[in-house]
Short mmCIF file of C-alpha atoms in Angstrom, two decimals:
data_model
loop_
_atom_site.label_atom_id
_atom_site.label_comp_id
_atom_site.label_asym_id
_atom_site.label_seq_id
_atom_site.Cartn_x
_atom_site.Cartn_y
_atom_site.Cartn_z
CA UNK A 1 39.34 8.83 11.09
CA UNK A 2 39.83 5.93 13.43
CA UNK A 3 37.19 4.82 15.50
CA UNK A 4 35.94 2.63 17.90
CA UNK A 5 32.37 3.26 19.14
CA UNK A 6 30.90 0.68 21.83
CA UNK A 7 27.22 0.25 22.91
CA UNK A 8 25.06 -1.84 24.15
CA UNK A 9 25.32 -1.30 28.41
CA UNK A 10 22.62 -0.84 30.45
CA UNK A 11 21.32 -2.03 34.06
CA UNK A 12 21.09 -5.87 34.48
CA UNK A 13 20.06 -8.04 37.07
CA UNK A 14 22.51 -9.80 38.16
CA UNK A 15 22.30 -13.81 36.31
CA UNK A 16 21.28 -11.77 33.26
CA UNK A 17 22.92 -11.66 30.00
CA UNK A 18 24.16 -8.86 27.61
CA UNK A 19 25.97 -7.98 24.66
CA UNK A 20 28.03 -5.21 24.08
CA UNK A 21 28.89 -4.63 20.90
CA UNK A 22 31.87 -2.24 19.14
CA UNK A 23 31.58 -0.94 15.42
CA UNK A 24 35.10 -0.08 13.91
CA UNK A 25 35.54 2.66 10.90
CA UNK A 26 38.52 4.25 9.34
CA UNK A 27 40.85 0.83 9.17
CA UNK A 28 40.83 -2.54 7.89
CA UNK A 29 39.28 -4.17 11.03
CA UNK A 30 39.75 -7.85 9.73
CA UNK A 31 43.78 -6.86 10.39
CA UNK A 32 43.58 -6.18 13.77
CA UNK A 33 43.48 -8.37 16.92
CA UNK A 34 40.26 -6.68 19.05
CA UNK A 35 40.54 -6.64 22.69
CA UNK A 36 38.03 -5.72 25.36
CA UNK A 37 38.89 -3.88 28.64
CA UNK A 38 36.92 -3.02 31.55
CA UNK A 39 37.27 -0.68 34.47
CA UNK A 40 35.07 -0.67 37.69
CA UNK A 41 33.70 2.24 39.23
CA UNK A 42 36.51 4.08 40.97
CA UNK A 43 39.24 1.12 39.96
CA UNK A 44 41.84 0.07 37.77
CA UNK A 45 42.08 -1.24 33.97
CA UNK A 46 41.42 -4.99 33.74
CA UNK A 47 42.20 -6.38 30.65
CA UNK A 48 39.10 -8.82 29.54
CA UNK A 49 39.35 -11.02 26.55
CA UNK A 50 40.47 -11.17 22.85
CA UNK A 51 40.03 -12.63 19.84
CA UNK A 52 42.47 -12.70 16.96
CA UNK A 53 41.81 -10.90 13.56
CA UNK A 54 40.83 -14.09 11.78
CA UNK A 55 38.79 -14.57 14.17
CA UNK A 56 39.98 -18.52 14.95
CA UNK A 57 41.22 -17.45 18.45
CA UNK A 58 40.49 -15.82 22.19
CA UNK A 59 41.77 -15.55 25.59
CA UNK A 60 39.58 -14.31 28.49
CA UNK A 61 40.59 -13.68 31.56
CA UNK A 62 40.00 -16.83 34.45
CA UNK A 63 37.16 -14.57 36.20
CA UNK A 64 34.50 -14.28 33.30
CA UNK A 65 35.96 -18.14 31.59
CA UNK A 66 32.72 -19.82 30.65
CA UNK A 67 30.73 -16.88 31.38
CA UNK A 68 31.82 -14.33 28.38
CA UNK A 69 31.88 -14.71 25.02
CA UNK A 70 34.22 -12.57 22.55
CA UNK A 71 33.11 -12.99 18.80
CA UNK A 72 33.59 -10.55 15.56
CA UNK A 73 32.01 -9.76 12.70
CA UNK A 74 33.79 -8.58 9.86
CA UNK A 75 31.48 -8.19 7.42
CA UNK A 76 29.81 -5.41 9.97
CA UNK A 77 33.20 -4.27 11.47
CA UNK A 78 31.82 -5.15 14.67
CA UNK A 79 33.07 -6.11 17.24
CA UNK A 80 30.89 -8.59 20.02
CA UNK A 81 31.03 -9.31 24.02
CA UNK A 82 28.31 -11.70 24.79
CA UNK A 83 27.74 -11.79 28.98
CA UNK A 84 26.09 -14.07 31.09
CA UNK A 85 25.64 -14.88 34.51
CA UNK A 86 26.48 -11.12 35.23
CA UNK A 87 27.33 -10.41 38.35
CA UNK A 88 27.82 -7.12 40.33
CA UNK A 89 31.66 -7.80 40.01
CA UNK A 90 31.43 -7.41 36.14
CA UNK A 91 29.74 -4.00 36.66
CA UNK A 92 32.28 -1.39 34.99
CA UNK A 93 32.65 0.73 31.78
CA UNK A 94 33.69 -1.85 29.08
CA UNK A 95 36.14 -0.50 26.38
CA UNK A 96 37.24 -2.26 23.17
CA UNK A 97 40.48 -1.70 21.93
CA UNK A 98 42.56 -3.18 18.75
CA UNK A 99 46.04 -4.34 18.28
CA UNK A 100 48.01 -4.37 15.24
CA UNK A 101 48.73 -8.45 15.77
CA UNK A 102 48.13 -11.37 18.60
CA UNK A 103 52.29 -11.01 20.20
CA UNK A 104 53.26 -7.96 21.38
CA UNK A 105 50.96 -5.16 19.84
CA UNK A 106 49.89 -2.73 22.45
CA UNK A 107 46.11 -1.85 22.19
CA UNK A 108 47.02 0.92 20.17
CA UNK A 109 43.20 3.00 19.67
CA UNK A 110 40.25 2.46 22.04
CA UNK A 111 36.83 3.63 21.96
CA UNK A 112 35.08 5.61 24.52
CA UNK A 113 33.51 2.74 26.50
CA UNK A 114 29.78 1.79 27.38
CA UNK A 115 28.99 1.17 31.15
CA UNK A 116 27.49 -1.74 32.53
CA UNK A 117 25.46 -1.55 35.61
CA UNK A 118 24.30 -4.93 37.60
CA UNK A 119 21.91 -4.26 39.99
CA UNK A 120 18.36 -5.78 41.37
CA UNK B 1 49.49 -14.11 36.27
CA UNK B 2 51.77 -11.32 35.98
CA UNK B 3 51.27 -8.40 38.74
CA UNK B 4 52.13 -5.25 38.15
CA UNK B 5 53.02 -2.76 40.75
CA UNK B 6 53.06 1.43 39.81
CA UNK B 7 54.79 3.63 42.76
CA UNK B 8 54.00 6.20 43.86
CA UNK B 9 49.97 5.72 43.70
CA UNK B 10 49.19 9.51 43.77
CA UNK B 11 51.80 11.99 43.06
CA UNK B 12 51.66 15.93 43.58
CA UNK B 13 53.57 18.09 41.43
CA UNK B 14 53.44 21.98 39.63
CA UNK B 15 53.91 23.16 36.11
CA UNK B 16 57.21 22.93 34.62
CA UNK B 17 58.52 19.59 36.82
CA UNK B 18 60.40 16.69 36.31
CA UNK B 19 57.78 13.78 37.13
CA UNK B 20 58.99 9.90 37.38
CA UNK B 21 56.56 6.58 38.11
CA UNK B 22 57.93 3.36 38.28
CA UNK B 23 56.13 0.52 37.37
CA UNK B 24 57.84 -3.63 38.64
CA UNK B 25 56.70 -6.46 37.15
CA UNK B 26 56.71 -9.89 39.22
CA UNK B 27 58.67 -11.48 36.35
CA UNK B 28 60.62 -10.63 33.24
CA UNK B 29 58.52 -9.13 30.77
CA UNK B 30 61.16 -8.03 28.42
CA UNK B 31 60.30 -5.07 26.45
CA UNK B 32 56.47 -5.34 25.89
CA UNK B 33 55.06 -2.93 28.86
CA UNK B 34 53.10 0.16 27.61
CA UNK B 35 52.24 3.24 28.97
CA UNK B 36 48.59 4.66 29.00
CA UNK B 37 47.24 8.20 30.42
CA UNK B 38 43.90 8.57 31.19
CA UNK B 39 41.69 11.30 31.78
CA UNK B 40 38.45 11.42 34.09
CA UNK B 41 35.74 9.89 32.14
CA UNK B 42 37.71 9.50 29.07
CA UNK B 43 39.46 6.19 27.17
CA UNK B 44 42.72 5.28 28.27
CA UNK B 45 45.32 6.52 25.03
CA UNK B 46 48.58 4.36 24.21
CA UNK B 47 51.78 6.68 25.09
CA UNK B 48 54.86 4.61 25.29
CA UNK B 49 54.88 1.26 23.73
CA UNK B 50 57.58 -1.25 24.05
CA UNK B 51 59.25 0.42 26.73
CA UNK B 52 60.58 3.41 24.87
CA UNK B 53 58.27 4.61 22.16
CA UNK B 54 56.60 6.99 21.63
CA UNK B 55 53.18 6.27 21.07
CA UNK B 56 50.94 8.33 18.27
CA UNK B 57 50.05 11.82 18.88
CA UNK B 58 52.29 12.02 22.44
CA UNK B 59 54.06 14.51 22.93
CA UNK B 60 57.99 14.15 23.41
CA UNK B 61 58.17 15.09 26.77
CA UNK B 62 57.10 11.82 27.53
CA UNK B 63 59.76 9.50 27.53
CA UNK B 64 60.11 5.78 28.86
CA UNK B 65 62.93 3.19 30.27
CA UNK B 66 63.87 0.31 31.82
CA UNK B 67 64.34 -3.72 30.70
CA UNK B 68 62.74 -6.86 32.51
CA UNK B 69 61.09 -6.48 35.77
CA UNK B 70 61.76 -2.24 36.29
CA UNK B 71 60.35 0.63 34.06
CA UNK B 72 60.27 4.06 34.56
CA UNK B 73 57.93 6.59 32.79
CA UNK B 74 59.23 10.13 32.69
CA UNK B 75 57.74 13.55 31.88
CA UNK B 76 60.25 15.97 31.26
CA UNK B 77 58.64 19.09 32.15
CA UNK B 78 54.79 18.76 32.86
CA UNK B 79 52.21 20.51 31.44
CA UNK B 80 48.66 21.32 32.51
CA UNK B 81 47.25 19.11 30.16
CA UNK B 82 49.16 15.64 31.79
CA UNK B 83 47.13 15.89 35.40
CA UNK B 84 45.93 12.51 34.66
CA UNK B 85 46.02 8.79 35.87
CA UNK B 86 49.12 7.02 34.37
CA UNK B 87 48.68 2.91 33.93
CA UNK B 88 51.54 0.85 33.11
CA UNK B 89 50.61 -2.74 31.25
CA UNK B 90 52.44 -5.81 30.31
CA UNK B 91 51.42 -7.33 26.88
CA UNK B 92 54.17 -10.40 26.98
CA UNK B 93 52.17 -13.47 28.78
CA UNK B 94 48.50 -13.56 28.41
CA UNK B 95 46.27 -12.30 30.85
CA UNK B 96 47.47 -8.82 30.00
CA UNK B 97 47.60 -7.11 33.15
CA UNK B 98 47.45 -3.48 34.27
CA UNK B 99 49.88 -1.12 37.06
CA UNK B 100 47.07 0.39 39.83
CA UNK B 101 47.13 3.60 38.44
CA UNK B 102 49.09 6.53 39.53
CA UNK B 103 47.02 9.69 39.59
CA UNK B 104 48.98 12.84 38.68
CA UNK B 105 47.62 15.95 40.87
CA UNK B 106 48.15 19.44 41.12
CA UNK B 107 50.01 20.86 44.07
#
């Protein structure tokens, strides 16, 4: 079946660096646009970054420009979110998500999410 | 950025109800807002997409409208399994952005 399965979260200091990673199965994943969204404790959906399916294209959001990194592998059906400079602002549950193109595709299947903590 | 604004934030309501949340954008998005439910602890899962679909799996109670700047997402008679948070999200201008949330709750 389709699946997205993230890992990779843990407890960082904050100015540390981490990548999450998310391994697709049960689709092509080279067809898909891949997205990554986060949630803070207690808050909202914010939608982070994505990268299109041939991989020649992102978007991040302004708060983590220059900071994050979105990247794919299709060869592994994995998806990548490099993070640096963490701060405890970018602490949340991370989700990926895919989208059946780059214009107006919903994220359509997400995975279950891996949580990132940043904390001295 | 777009901003997205879901009313009411929390909503009360029993078995069997008709249940409504608006969701305004701050500009025209056309036809590409979404609906998501989620549960606590659980993914977000597509329900409406492009204003009026019916997303995968959901169940046709769900149902959503509007054009532009005001959407509505409607469930027709609710069922114990839709006490949930209910985001609404615009996909037509990059940053995608997200409603607040409206959490459904049992009165």
């Amino acid at each position: 079946q389709v699946q997205l399965v993230e890992s990779g979260g843990g407890v960082v200091q904050p100015g540390r660096s981490l990548r999450l990673s998310c391994a697709a199965s049960g689709f092509t994943f080279s067809d898909y646009v891949m997205h990554w969204v986060r949630q803070a404790p207690g808050k909202g959906l914010e939608w982070v970054a994505l990268i299109s399916s041939d991989g020649k294209n992102e978007y991040n959001v302004d708060s983590v420009k220059g900071r994050f990194t979105i990247s794919r592998d299709d060869s592994r059906n994995t998806l990548y979110l490099q993070m640096s400079s963490l701060t405890p602002e970018d602490a949340a549950v991370y989700y990926c998500a895919r989208a059946r193109g780059y214009w107006y595709y919903p994220m359509d299947v997400w995975g279950q999410g891996t949580t990132v903590s940043v904390s001295s | 950025d777009i901003q997205m604004t879901q009313s009411p934030s929390t909503l009360s309501a029993s078995v069997g109800d008709r249940v409504t949340i608006a969701c305004r954008a701050s500009q025209s998005i056309s036809a590409w807002l979404a609906w998501y439910q989620q549960k606590p602890g659980k993914a977000p899962k597509l329900l409406i997409y492009k204003v009026s679909s019916l997303g995968s799996g959901a169940p046709s109670r769900f149902s959503g409208s509007g054009s532009g700047t005001e959407f509505t997402l409607t469930i027709s008679s609710l069922q114990p399994d839709d006490f949930a948070t209910y985001y609404c999200q615009q996909y037509n201008t990059y940053p995608w952005t997200f409603g607040q949330g409206t959490k459904v709750d049992i009165k």
